[in-house]
Short mmCIF file of C-alpha atoms in Angstrom, two decimals:
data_model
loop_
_atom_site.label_atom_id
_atom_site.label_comp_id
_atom_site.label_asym_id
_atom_site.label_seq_id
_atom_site.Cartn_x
_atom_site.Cartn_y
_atom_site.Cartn_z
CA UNK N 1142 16.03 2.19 22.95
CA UNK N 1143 16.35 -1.29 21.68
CA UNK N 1144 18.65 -3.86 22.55
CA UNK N 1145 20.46 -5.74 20.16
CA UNK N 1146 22.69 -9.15 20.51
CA UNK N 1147 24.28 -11.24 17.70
CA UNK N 1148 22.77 -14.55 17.75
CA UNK N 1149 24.59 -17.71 16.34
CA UNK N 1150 22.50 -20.83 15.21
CA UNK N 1151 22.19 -23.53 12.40
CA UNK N 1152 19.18 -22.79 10.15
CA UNK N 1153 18.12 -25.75 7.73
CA UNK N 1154 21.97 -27.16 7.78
CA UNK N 1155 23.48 -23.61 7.21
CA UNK N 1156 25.37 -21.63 10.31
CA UNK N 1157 24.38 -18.27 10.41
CA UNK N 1158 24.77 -15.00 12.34
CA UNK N 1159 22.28 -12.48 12.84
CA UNK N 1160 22.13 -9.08 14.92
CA UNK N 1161 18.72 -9.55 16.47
CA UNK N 1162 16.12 -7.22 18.51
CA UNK N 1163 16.28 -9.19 22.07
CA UNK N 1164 12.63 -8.80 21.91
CA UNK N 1165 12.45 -10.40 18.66
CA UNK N 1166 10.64 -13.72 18.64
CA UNK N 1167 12.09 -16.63 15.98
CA UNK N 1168 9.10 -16.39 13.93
CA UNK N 1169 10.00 -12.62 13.25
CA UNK N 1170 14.15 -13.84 12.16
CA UNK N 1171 13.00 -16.65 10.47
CA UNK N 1172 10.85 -14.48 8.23
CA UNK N 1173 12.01 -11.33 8.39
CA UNK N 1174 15.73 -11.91 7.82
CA UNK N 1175 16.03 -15.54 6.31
CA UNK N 1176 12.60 -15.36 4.69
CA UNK N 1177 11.17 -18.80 5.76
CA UNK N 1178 7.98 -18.19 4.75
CA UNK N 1179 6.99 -21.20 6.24
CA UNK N 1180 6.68 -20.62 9.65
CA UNK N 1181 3.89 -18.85 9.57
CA UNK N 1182 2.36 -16.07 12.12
CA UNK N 1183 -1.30 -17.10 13.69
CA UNK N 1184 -2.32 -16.50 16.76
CA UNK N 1185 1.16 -15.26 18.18
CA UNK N 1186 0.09 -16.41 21.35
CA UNK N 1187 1.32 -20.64 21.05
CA UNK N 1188 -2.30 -21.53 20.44
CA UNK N 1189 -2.05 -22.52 16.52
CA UNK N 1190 1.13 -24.30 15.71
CA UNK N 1191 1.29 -22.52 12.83
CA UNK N 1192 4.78 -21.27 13.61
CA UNK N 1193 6.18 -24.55 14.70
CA UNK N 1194 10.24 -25.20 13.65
CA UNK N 1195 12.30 -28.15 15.54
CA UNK N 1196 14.82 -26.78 17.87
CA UNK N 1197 17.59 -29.34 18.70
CA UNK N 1198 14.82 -31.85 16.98
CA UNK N 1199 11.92 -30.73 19.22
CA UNK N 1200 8.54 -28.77 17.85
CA UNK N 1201 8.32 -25.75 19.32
CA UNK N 1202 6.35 -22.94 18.47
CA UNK N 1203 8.17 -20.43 17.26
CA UNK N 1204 6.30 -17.39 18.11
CA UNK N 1205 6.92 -17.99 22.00
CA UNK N 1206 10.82 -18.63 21.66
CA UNK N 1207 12.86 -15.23 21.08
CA UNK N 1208 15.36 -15.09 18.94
CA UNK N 1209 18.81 -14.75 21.54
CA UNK N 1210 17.24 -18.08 22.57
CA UNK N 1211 18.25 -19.50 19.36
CA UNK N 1212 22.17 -18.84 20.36
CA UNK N 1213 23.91 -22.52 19.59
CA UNK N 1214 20.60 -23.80 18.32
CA UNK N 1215 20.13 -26.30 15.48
CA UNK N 1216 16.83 -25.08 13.89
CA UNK N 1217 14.70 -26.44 11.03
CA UNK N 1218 11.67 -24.96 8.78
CA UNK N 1219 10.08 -26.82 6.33
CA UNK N 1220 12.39 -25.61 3.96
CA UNK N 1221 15.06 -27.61 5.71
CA UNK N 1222 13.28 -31.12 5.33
CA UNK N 1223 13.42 -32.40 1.81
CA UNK N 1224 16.29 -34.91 1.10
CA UNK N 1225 19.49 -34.10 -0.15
CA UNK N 1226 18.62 -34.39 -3.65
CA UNK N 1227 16.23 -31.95 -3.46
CA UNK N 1228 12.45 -34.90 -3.11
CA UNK N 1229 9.89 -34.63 -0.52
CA UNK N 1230 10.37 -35.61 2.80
CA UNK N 1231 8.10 -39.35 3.59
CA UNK N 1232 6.14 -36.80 5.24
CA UNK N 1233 5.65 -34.21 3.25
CA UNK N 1234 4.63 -36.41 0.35
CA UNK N 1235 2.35 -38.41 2.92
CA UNK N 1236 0.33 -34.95 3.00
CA UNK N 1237 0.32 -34.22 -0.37
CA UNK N 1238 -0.79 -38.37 -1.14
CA UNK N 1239 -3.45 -38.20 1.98
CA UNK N 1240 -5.19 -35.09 1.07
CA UNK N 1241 -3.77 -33.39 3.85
CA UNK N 1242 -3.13 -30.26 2.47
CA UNK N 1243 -5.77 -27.42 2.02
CA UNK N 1244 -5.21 -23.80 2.24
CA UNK N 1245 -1.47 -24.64 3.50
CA UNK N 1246 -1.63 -22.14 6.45
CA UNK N 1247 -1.65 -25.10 9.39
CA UNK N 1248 0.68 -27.76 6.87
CA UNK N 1249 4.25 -26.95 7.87
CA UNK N 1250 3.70 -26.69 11.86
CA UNK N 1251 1.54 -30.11 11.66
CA UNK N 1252 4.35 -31.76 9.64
CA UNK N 1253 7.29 -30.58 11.71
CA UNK N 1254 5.48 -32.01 15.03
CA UNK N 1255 5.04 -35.10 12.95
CA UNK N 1256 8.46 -35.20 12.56
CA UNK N 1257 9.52 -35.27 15.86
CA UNK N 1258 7.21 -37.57 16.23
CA UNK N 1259 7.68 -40.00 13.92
CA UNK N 1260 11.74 -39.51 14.39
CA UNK N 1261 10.86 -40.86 17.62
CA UNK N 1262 10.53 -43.92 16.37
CA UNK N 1263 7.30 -45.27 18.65
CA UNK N 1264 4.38 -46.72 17.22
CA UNK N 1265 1.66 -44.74 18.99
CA UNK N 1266 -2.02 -45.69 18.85
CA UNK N 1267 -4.52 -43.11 17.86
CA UNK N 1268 -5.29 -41.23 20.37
CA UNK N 1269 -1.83 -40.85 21.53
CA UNK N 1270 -1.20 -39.56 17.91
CA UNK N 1271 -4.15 -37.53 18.21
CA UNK N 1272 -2.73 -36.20 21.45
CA UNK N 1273 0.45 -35.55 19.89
CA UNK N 1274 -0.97 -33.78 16.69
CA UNK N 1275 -3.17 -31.41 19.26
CA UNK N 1276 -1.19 -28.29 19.41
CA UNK N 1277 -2.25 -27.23 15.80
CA UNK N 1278 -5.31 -25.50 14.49
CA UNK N 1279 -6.60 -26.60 11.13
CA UNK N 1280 -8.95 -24.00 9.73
CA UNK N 1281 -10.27 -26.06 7.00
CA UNK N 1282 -10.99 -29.24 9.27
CA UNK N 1283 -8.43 -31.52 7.07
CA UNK N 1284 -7.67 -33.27 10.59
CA UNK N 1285 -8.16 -36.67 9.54
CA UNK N 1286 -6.35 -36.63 6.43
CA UNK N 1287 -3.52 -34.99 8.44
CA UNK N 1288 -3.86 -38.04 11.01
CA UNK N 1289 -3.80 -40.63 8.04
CA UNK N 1290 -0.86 -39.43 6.82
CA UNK N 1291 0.75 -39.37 9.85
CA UNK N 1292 -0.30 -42.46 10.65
CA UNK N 1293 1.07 -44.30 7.50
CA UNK N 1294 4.61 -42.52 7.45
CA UNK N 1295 4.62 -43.88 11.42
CA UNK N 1296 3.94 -47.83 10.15
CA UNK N 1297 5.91 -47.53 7.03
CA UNK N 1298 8.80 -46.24 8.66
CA UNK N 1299 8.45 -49.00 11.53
CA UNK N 1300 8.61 -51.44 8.29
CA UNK N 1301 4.50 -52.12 8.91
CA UNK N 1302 3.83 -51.51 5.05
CA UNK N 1303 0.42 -53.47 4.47
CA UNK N 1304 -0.47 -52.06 7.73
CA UNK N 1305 -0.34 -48.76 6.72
CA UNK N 1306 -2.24 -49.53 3.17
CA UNK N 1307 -4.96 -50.09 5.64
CA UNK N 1308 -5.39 -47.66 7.42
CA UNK N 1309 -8.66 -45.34 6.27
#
C-alpha cells in the first residue's frame, strides 16, 4: 500500500502543495503534476544530468532526490529562469547564440549547472569548467559549444567583455 505525505516547496517562484508517493522521485512531481517538461528522464540512475533543477540554488539531479525531500525547498526548472519580463536568461541565449543546442534532450540540465556555476561568481579556467560541466551527457557531442557558451556568460558577467568575444 503506498504511502503518501503532502509536500510543501517553491517551484519557479510559486509555493505549492502537493500529496506525493514517498517513493516518488522530483523528476516524477515535476512532470507528472506541474508538467515541467524540462527536466527530463535519462538514465534515472544520476549518470546524465538530464534531470538537473537547482535546489536552494544547487544542481542536483533530480531523479535521485524524492519528492518529501523537496519539503521547504526552493526549486527551479528551466521554466523558472527567464527574466521577469518574460527574455532569455544570459544563459539560455548564450546556448542558443553558441550553437549549443541540438536535439535539446541534455540543454536544460547543462544550463541549470551553469547557473550555479556562473551565480557563483568565480572565474574558473577550463578545465575547472570542464570539471564542473562533467555530470551531463550530450548525445549529439555539442560539448564545446556548450563550454563556449558557458564560458562567455562567465567573463561577461565578471565584466571581461572583449575577453569573452575571444574566446573560440
Amino acid at each position: 500500500m503506498a504511502q503518501y505525505k503532502l509536500v510543501t516547496c517553491t517551484i519557479n517562484g510559486k509555493k505549492r502543495e502537493q500529496m506525493v508517493d514517498v517513493r516518488a522521485s522530483l523528476t516524477d512531481m515535476l512532470r507528472n503534476n506541474y508538467h515541467l517538461t524540462s527536466v527530463k528522464k535519462g538514465c534515472e540512475v544520476g549518470e546524465c544530468g538530464a534531470c538537473t533543477v537547482l535546489i536552494d540554488g544547487e544542481a542536483v539531479n533530480s531523479c535521485l532526490y524524492l519528492a518529501v525531500w523537496a519539503e521547504g525547498k526552493n526549486i527551479i526548472t528551466l521554466e523558472g529562469l527567464m527574466n521577469p519580463d518574460g527574455t532569455l536568461s544570459d544563459i539560455q541565449k548564450a546556448f542558443i547564440d553558441e550553437t549549443a543546442i541540438q536535439c535539446g534532450f541534455c540543454t536544460p540540465g547543462f544550463i541549470l549547472t551553469a547557473t550555479e556555476i556562473l551565480n557563483a561568481g568565480i572565474e574558473y579556467t577550463d578545465d575547472e569548467l570542464r570539471k564542473l560541466l562533467s555530470g551531463h551527457l550530450c548525445r549529439c557531442t555539442g560539448y564545446q559549444n556548450i563550454f563556449r557558451a558557458v564560458k562567455k556568460t562567465m567573463l561577461r558577467r565578471l565584466g571581461k567583455d572583449a575577453e569573452a568575444e575571444l574566446v573560440k
